[in-house]
Short mmCIF file of N, CA and C in Angstrom, two decimals:
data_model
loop_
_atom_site.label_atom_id
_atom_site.label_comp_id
_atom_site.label_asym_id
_atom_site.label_seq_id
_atom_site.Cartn_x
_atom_site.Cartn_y
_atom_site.Cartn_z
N UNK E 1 31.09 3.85 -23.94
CA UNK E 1 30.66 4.64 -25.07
C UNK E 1 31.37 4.09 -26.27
N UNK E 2 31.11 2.67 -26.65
CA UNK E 2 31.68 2.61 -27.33
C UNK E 2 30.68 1.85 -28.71
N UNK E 3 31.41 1.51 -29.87
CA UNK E 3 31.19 0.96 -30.93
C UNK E 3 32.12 -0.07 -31.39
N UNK E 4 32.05 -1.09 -32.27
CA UNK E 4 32.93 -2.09 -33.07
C UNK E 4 34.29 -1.45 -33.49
N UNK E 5 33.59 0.12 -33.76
CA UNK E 5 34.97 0.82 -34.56
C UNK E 5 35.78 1.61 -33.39
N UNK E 6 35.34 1.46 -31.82
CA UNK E 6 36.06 2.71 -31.00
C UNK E 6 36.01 1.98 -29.80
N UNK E 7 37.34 1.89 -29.12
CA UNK E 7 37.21 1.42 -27.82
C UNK E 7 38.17 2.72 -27.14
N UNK E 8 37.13 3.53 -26.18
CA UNK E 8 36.90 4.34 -25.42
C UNK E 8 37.79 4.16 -24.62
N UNK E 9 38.29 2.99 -23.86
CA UNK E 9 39.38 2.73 -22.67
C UNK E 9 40.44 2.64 -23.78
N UNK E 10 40.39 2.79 -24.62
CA UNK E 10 41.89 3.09 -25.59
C UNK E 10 41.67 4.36 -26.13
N UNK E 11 41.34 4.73 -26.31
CA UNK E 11 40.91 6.01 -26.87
C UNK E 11 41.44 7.40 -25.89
N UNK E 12 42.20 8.17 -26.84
CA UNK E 12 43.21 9.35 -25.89
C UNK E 12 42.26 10.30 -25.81
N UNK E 13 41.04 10.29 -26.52
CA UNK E 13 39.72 11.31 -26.32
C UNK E 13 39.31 11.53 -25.02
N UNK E 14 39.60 10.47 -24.32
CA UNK E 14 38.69 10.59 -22.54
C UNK E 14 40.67 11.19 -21.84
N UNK E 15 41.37 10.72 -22.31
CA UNK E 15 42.46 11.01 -20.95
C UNK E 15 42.40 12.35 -20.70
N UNK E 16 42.58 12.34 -19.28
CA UNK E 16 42.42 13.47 -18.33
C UNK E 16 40.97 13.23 -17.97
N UNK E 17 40.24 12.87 -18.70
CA UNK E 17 38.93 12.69 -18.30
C UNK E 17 38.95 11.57 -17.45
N UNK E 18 40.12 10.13 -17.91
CA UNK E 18 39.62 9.15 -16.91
C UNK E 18 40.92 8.54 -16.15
N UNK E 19 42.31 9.70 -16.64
CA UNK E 19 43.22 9.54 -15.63
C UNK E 19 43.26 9.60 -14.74
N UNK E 20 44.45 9.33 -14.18
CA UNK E 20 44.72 9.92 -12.41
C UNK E 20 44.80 10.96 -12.43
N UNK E 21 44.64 12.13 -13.33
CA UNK E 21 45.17 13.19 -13.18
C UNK E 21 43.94 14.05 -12.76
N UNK E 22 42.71 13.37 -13.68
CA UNK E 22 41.59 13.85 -13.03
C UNK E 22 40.60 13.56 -12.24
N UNK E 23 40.32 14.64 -11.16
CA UNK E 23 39.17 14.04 -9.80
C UNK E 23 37.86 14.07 -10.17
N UNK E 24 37.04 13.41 -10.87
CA UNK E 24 35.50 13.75 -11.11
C UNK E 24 35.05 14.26 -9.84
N UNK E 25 35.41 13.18 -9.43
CA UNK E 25 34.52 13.73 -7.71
C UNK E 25 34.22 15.19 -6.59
N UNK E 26 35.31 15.79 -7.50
CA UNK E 26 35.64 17.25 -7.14
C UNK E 26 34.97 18.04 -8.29
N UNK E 27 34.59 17.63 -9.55
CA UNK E 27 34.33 17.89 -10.31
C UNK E 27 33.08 18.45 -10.45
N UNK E 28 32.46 20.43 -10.96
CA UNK E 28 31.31 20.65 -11.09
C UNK E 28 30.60 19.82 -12.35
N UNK E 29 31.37 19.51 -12.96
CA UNK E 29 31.02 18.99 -14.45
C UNK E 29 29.59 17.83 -14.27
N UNK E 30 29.27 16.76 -13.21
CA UNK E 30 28.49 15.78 -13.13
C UNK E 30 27.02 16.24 -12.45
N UNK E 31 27.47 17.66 -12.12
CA UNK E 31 26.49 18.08 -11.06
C UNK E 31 24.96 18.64 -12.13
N UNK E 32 25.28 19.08 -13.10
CA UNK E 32 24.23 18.87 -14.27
C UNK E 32 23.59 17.54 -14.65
N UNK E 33 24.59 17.00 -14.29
CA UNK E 33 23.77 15.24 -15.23
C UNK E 33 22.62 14.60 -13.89
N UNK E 34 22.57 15.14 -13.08
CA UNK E 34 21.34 14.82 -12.43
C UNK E 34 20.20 16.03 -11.78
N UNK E 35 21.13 17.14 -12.20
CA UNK E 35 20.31 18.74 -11.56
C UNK E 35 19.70 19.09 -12.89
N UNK E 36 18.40 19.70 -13.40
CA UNK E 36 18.12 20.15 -14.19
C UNK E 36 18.03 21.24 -13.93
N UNK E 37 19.02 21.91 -13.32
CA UNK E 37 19.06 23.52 -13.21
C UNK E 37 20.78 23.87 -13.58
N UNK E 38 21.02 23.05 -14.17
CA UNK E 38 22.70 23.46 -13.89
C UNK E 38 22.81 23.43 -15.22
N UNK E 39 23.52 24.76 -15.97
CA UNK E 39 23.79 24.47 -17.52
C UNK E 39 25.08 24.13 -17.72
N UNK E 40 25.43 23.06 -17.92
CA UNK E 40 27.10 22.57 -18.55
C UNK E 40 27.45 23.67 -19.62
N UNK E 41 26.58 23.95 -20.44
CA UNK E 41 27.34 24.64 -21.65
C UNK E 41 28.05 26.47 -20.55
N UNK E 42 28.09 25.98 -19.21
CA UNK E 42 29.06 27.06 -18.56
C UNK E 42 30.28 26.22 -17.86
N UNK E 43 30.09 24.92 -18.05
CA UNK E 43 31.20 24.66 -17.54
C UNK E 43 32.41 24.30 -18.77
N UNK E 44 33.17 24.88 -17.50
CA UNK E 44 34.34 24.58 -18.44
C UNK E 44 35.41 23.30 -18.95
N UNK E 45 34.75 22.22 -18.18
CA UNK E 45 35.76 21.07 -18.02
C UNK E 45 36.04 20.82 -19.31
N UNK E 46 35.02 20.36 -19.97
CA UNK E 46 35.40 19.83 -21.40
C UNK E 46 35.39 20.76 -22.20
N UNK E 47 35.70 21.56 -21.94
CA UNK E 47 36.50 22.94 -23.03
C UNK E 47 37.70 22.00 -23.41
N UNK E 48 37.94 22.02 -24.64
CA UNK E 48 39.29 21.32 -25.48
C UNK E 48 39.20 20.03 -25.74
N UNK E 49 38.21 19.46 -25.28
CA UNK E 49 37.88 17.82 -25.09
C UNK E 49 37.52 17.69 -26.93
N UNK E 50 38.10 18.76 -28.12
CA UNK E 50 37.74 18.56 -29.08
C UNK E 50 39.01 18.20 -29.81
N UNK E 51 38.48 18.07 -31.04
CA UNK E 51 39.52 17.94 -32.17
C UNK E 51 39.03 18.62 -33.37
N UNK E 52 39.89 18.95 -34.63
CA UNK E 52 39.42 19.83 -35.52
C UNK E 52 38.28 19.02 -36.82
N UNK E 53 38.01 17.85 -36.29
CA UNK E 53 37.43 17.31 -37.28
C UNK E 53 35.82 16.79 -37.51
N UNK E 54 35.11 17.19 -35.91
CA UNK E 54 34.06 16.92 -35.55
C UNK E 54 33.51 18.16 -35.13
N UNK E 55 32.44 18.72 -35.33
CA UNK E 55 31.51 19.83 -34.94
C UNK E 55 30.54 19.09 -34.21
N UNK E 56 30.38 18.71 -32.78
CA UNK E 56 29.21 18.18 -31.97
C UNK E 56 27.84 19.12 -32.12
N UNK E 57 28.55 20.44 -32.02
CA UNK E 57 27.55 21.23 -32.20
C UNK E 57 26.54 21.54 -33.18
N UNK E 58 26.70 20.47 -33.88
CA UNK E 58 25.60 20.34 -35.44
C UNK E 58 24.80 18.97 -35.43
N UNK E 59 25.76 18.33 -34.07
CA UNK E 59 25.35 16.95 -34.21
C UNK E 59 23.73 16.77 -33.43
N UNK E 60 22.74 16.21 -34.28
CA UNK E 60 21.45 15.66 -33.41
C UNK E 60 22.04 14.56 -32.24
N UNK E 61 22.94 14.41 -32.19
CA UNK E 61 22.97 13.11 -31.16
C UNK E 61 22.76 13.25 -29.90
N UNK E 62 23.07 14.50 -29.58
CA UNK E 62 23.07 14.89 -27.97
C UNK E 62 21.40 15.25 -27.34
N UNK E 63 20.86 15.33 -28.45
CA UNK E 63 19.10 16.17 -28.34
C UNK E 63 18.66 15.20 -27.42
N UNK E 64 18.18 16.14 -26.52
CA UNK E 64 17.25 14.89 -25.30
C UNK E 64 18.45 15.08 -24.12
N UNK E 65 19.73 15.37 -24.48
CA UNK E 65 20.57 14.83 -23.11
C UNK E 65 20.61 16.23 -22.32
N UNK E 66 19.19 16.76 -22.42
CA UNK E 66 19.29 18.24 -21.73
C UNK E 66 18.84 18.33 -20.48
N UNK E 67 18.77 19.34 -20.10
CA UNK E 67 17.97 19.57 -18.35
C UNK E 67 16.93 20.71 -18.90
N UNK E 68 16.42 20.97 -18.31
CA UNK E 68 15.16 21.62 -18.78
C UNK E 68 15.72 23.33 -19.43
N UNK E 69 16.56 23.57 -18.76
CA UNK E 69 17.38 24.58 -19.16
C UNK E 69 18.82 24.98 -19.82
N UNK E 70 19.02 23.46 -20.65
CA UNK E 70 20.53 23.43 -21.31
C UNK E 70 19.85 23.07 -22.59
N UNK E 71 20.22 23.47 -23.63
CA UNK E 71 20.08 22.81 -25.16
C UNK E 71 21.55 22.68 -25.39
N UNK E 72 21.78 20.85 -25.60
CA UNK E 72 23.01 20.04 -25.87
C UNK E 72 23.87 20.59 -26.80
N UNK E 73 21.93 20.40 -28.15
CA UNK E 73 22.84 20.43 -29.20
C UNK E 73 22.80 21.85 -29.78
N UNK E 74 22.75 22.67 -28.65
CA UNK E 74 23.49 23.98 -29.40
C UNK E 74 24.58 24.59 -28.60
N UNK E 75 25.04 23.60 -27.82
CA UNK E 75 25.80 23.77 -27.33
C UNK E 75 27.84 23.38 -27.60
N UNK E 76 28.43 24.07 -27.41
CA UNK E 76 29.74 23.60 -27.88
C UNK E 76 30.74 22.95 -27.07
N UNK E 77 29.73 22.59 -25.91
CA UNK E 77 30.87 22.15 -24.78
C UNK E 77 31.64 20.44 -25.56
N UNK E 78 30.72 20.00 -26.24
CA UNK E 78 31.28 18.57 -26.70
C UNK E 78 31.85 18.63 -28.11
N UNK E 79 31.81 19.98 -28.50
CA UNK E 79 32.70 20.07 -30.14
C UNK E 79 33.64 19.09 -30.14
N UNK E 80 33.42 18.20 -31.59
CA UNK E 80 34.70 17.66 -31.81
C UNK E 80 35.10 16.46 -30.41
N UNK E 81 34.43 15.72 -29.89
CA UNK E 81 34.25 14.89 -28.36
C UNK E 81 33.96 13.72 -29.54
N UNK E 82 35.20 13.40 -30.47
CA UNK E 82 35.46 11.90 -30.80
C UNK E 82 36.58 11.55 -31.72
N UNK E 83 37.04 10.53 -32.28
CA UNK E 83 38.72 10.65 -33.21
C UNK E 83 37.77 10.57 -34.86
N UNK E 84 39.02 9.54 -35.32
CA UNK E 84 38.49 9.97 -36.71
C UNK E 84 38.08 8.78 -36.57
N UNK E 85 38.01 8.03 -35.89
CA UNK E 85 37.19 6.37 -36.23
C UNK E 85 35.57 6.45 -36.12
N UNK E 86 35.12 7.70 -35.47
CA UNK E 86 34.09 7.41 -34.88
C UNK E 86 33.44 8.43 -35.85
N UNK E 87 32.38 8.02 -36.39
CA UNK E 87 31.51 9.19 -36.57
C UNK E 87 30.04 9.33 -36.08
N UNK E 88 30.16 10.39 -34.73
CA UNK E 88 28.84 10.24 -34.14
C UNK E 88 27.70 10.85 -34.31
N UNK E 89 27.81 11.29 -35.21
CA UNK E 89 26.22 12.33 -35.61
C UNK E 89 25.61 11.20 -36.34
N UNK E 90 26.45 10.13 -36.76
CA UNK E 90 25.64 9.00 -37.51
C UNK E 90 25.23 7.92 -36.51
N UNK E 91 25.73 7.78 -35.24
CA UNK E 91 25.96 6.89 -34.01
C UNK E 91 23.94 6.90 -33.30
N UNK E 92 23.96 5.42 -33.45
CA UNK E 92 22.16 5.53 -32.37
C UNK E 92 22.76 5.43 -31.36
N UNK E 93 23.86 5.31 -30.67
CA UNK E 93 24.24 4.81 -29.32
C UNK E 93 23.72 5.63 -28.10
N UNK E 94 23.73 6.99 -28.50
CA UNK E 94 23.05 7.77 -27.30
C UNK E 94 21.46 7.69 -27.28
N UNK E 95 20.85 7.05 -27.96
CA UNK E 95 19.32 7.08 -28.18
C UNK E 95 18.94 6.41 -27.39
N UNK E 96 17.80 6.76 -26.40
CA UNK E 96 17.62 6.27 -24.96
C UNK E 96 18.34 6.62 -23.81
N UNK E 97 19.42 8.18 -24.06
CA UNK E 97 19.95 8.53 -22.77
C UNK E 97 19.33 10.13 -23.03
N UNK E 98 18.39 9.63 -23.73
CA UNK E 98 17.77 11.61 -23.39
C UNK E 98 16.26 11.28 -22.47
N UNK E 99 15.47 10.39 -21.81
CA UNK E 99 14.55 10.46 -21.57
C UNK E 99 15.32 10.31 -20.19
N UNK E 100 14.05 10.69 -19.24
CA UNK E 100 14.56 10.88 -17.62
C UNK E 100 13.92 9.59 -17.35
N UNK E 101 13.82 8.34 -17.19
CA UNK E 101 13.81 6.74 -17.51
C UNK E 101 15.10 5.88 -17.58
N UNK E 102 16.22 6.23 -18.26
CA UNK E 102 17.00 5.74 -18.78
C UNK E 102 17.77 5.46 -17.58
N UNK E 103 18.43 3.82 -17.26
CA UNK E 103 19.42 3.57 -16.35
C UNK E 103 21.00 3.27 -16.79
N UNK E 104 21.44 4.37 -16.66
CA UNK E 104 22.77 4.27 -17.37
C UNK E 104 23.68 3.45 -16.65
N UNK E 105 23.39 2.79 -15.73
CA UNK E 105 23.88 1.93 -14.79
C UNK E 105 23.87 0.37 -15.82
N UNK E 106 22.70 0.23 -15.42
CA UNK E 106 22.71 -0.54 -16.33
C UNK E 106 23.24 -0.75 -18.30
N UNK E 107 23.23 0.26 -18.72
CA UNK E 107 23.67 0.65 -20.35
C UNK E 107 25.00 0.07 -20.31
N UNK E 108 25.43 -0.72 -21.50
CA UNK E 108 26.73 -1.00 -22.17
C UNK E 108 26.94 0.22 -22.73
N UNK E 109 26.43 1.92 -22.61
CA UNK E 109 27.15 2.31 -23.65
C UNK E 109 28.20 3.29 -23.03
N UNK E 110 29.04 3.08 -21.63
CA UNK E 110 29.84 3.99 -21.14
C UNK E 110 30.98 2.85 -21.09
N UNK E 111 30.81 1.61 -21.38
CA UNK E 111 31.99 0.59 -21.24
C UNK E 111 32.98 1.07 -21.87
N UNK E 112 34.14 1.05 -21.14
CA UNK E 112 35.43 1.91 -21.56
C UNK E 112 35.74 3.01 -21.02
N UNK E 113 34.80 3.31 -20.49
CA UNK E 113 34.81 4.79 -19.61
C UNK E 113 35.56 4.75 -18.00
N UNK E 114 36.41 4.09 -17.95
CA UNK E 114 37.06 3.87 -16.94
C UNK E 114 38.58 4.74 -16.64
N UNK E 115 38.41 4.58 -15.47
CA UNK E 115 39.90 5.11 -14.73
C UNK E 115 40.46 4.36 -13.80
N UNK E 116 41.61 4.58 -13.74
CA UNK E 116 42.37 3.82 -13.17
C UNK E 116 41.39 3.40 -11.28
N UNK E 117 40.47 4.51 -10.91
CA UNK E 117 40.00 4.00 -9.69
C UNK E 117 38.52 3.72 -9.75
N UNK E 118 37.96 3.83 -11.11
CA UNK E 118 36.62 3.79 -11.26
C UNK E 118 36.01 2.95 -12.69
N UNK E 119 35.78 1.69 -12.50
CA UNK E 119 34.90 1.16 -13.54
C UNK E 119 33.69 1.00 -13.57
N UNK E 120 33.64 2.39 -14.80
CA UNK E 120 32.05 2.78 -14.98
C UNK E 120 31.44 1.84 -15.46
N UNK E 121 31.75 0.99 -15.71
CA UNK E 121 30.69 0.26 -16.69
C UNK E 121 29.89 -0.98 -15.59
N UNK E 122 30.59 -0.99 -14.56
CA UNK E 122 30.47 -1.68 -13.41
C UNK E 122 29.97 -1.24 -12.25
N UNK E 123 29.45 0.18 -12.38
CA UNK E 123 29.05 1.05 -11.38
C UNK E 123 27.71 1.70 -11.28
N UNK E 124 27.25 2.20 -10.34
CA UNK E 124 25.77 2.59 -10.54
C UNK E 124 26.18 4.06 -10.26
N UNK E 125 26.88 4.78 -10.82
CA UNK E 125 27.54 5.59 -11.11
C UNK E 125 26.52 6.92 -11.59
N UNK E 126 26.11 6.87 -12.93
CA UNK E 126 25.56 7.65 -13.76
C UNK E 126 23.98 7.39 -13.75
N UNK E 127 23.63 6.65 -12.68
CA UNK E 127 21.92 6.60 -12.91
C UNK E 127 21.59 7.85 -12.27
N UNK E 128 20.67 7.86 -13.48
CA UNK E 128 19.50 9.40 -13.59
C UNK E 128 18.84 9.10 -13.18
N UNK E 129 18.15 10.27 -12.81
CA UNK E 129 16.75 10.04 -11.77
C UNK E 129 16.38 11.38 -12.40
N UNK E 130 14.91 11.40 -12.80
CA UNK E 130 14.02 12.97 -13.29
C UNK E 130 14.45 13.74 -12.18
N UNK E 131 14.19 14.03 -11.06
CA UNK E 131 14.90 14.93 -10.60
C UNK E 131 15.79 14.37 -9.48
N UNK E 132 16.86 15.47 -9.51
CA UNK E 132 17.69 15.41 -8.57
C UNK E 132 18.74 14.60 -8.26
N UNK E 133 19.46 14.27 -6.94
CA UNK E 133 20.91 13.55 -7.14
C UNK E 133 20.19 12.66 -6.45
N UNK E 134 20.91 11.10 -6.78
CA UNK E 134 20.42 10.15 -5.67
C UNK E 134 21.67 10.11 -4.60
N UNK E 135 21.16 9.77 -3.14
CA UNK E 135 22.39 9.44 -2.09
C UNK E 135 23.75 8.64 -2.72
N UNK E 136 23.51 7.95 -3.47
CA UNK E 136 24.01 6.90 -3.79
C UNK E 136 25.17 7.75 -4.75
N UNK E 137 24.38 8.53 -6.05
CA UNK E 137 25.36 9.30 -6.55
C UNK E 137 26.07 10.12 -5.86
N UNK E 138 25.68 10.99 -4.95
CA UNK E 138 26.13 11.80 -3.80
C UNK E 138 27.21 11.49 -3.11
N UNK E 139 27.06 10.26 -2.31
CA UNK E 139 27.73 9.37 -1.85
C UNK E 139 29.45 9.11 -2.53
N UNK E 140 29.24 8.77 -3.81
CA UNK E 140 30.00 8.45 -5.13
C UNK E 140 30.73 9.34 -5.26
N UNK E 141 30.14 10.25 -5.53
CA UNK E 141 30.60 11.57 -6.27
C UNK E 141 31.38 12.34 -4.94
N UNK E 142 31.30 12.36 -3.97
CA UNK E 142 31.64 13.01 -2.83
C UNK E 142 31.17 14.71 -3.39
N UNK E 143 30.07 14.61 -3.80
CA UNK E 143 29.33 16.04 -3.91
C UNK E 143 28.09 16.73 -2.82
N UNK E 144 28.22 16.11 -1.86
CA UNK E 144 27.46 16.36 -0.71
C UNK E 144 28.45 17.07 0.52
#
C-alpha cells in the first residue's frame, strides 16, 4: 500500500498490524474481505489504527471496498488509517480493489504490508473471489 511518498514496511501505521505481536490468522478482521455478509464497521481490530489528522470517513477512497452489506465510506473503522506523508482521499491507489474481479495477489499495492512471518506482497494471500473464502485463503488464514 504504498506510494513514492510512503513506505508502508516503514511506516508505524501498520505495527501491531504486521508485528509479532499480532495473529491475523486468529483474526475476525479478514473474515469480511472475502464474506459479503460480515460488516467490519463491527469489528473492532482497527479501532485506534487512527491518527488526529485524517478523517477516512469522508474519504471516497474506500467506495467499492464493500460487501453487499458494509458501506466503507461511512464507516469509521479506517479513520485517520495514514501519517502525514500520505494523503489518501487524493490517492487512485485503491481504484480497482472495489470490483469483485480484482486480484490482489497479484497488485503492487499491499507491498510493504509485511510481517515478520508473512510477505504479502509475495503471497496469494488477499485474493478475492465474488463470493466466499477460497481453500487457499482458508488454508492461510487458519480460519477453517
Amino acid at each position: 500500500m504504498t506510494n513514492h511518498h510512503t513506505d508502508w514496511a516503514n511506516c508505524n501505521l501498520l505495527r501491531g498490524m504486521t508485528s509479532h505481536h499480532t495473529d491475523w490468522a486468529n483474526c475476525n478482521l479478514l473474515r469480511g474481505m472475502t464474506n459479503h455478509h460480515t460488516d467490519w464497521a463491527n469489528c473492532n481490530l482497527l479501532r485506534g489504527m487512527t491518527n488526529h489528522h485524517t478523517d477516512w470517513a469522508n474519504c471516497n477512497l474506500l467506495r467499492g471496498m464493500t460487501s453487499h452489506h458494509t458501506d466503507w465510506a461511512n464507516c469509521n473503522l479506517l479513520r485517520g488509517m495514514t501519517n502525514h506523508h500520505t494523503d489518501w482521499a487524493n490517492c487512485n491507489l485503491l481504484r480497482g480493489m472495489t470490483n469483485h474481479h480484482t486480484d490482489w495477489a497479484n497488485c503492487n499495492l499491499l507491498r510493504g504490508m509485511n510481517s515478520h512471518h508473512m510477505d504479502w506482497a509475495n503471497r496469494n494471500l488477499l485474493l478475492l473471489q465474488s463470493h466466499g473464502m477460497t481453500r487457499q485463503w482458508m488454508n492461510l488464514l487458519l480460519l477453517h
